[in-house]
Coordinates of C-alpha atoms in Angstrom, one line a residue:
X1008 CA -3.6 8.5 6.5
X1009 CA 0.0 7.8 4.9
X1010 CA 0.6 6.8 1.4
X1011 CA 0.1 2.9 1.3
X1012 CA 3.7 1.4 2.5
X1013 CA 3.1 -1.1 -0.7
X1014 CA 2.3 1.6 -3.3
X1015 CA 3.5 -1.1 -5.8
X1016 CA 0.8 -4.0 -5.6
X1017 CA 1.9 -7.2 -6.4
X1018 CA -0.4 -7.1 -9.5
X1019 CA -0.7 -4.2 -11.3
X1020 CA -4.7 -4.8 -12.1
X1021 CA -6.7 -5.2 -9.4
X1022 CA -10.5 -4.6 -9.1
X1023 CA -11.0 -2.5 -6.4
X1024 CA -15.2 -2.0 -5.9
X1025 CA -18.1 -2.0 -7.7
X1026 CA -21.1 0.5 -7.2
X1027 CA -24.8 -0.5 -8.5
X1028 CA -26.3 3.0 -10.4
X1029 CA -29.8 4.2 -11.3
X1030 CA -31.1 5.5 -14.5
X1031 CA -32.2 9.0 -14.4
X1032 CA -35.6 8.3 -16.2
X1033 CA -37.5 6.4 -13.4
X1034 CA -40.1 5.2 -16.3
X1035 CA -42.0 2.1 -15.0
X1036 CA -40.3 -0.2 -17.7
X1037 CA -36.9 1.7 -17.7
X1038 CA -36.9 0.6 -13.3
X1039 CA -37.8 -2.8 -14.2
X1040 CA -35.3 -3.9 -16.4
X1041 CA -32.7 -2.3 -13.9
X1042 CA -33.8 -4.1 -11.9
X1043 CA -34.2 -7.0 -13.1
X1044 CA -30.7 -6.7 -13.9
X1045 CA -29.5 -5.7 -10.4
X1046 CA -31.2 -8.1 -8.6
X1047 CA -30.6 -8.5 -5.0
X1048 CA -28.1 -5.2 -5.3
X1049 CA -30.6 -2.8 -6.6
X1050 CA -31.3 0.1 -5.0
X1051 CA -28.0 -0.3 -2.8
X1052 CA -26.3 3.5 -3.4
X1053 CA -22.7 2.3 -1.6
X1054 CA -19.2 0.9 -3.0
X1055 CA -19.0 -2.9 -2.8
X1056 CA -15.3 -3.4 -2.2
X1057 CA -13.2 -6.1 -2.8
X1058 CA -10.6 -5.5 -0.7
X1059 CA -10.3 -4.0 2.5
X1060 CA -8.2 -0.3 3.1
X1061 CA -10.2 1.4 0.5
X1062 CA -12.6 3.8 0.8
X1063 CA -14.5 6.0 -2.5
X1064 CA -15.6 9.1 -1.7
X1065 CA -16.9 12.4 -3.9
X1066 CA -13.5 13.9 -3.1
X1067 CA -11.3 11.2 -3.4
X1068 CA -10.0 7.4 -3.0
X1069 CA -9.1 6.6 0.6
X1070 CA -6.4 3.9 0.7
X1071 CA -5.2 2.0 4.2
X1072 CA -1.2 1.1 4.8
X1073 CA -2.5 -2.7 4.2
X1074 CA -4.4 -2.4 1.6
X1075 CA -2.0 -4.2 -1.0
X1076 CA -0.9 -7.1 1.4
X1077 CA -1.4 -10.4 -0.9
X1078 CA -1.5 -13.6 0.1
X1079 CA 0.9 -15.0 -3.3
X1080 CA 0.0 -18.2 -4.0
X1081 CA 2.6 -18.5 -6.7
X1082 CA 5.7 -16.2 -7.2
X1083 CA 7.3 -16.6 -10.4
X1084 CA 11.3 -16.0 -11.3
X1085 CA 9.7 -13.1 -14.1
X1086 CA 7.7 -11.1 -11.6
X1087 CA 4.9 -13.1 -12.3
X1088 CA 2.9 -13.3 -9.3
X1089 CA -0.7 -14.7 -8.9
X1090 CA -2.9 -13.8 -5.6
X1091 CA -6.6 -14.7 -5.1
X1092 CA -9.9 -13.4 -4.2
X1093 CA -13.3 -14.5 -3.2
X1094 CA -16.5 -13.4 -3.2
X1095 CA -18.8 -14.7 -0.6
X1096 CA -22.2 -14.8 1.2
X1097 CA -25.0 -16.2 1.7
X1098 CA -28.0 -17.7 -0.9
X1099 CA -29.2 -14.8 -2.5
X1100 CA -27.0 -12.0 -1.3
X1101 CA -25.4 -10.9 -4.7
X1102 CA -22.4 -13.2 -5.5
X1103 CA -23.1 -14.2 -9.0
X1104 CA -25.1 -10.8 -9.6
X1105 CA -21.4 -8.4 -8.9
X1106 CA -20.2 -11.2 -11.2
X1107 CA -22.5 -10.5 -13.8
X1108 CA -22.9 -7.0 -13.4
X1109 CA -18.9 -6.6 -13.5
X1110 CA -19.1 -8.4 -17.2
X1111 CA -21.6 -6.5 -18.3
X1112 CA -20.0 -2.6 -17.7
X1113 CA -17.0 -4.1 -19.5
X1114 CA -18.9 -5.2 -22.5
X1115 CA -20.3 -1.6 -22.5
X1116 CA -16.7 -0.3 -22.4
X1117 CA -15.4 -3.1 -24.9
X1118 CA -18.7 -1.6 -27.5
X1119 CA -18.0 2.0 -26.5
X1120 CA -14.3 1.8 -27.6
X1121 CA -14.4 -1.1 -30.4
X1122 CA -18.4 0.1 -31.9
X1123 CA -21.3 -2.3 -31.7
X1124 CA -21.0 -5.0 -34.5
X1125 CA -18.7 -8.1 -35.5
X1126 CA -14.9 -7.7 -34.7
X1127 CA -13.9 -11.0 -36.0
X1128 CA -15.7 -13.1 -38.1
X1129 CA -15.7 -15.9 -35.4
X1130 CA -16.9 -13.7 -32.6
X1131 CA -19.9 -13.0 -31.5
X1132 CA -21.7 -9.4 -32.2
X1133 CA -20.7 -6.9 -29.8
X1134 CA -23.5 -4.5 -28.4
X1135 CA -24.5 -2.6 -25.7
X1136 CA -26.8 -3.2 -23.0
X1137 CA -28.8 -0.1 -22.4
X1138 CA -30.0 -1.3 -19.1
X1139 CA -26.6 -0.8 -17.6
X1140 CA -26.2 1.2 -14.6
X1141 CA -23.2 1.0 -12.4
X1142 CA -19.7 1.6 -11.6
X1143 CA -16.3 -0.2 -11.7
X1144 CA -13.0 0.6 -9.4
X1145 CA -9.9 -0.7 -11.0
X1146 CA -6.1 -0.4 -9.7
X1147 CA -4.1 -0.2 -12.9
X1148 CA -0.3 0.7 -12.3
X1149 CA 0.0 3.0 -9.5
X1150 CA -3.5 5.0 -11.0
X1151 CA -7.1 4.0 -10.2
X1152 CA -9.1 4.0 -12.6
X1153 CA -13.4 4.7 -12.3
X1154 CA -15.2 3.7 -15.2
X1155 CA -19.1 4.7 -14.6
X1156 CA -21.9 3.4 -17.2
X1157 CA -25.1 4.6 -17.7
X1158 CA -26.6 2.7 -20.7
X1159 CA -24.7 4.0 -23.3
X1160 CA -22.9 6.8 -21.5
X1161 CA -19.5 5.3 -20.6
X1162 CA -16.8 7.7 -18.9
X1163 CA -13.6 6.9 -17.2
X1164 CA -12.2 9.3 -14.4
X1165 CA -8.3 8.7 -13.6
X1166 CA -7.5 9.4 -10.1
X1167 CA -3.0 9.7 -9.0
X1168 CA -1.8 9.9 -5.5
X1169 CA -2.2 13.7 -4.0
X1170 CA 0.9 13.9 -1.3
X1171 CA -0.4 17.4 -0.2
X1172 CA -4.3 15.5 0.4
X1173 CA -3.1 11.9 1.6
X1174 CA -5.0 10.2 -1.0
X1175 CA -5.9 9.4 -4.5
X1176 CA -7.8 12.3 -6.1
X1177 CA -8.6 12.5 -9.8
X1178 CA -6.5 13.7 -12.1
X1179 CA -6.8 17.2 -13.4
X1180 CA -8.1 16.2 -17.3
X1181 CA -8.5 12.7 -15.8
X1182 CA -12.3 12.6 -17.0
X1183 CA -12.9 10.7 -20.5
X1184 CA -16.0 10.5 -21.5
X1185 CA -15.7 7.4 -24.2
X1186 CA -18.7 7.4 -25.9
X1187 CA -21.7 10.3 -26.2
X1188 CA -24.4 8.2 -27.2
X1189 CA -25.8 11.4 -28.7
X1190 CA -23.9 12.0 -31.5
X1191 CA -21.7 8.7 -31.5
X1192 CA -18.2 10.4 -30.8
X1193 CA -15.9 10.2 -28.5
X1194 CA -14.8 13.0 -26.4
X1195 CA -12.1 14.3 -24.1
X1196 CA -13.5 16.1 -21.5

């Protein structure tokens, strides 16, 4: 596989895939409110992309020559360019729950970095949601990013195009673990 022959995507965020995770205490109640969260996704193990040409593996991020074609519906004079997705299926196969589930590993990165409580007076109180299990794929710049949430446990692994592998693997010191719900401190790992 060659180096994608758009290694420039018209946007420079782009969700790539999402991955449902499981808590390592299997309590009875701990399961339940997984998945109750998870829904119709629980217990599914494999990457949910959102575009087609990638592929997540242990050893690295697989990425196809097309895998950045956009269809632009608007293409602004200041590089401003806006392309769509869509997430469909049928009744019941997951649509709003990869929604949902994408907002909530967020907030758990938004209260890792910014600490539970009120930011602004006007906003609402920011906390985690312990019963967050799950993975995130984003295309920032010309890096992907992984950010992987288990309750409170929020890391971030940075993986940068390997020539001499023909893919994205991470980046030696690319692992930051944001939060250690421990001892409340963050951590470069």
């Amino acid at each position: 596989m060659k180096k994608p022959k758009n290694s420039r995507p018209n946007s420079i965020f782009r969700l790539i895939g999402i991955k449902m995770g499981c808590p390592r205490d299997l309590s009875v109640a701990n399961d339940r409110k997984v998945r109750f969260m998870q829904k119709s996704l629980y217990g599914k193990r494999s990457w949910l992309y959102f575009y087609q040409g990638f592929d997540i593996k242990s050893n690295g991020i697989s990425v196809a020559e097309n895998a950045f074609d956009d269809v632009l519906l608007y293409q602004g004079r200041n590089k401003t360019s806006i392309s769509i997705s869509a997430i469909a299926g049928q009744n019941g196969a997951g649509k709003s729950t990869i929604v949902d589930m994408v907002v909530r590993l967020l907030n758990n990165l938004a209260a890792a970095v910014m600490g539970e409580g009120y930011v602004y007076d006007s906003a609402e109180h920011l906390h985690y949601i312990d019963q967050v299990y799950g993975s995130l794929a984003v295309m920032m710049g010309k890096d992907i990013k992984i950010l992987n949430v288990e309750g409170r446990k929020v890391t971030i692994d940075t993986y940068q195009w390997s020539k001499s592998n023909n893919m994205y693997t991470r980046r030696k010191g690319g692992h930051v673990e944001v939060l250690d719900d421990r001892d409340n401190t963050a951590h470069l790992l």
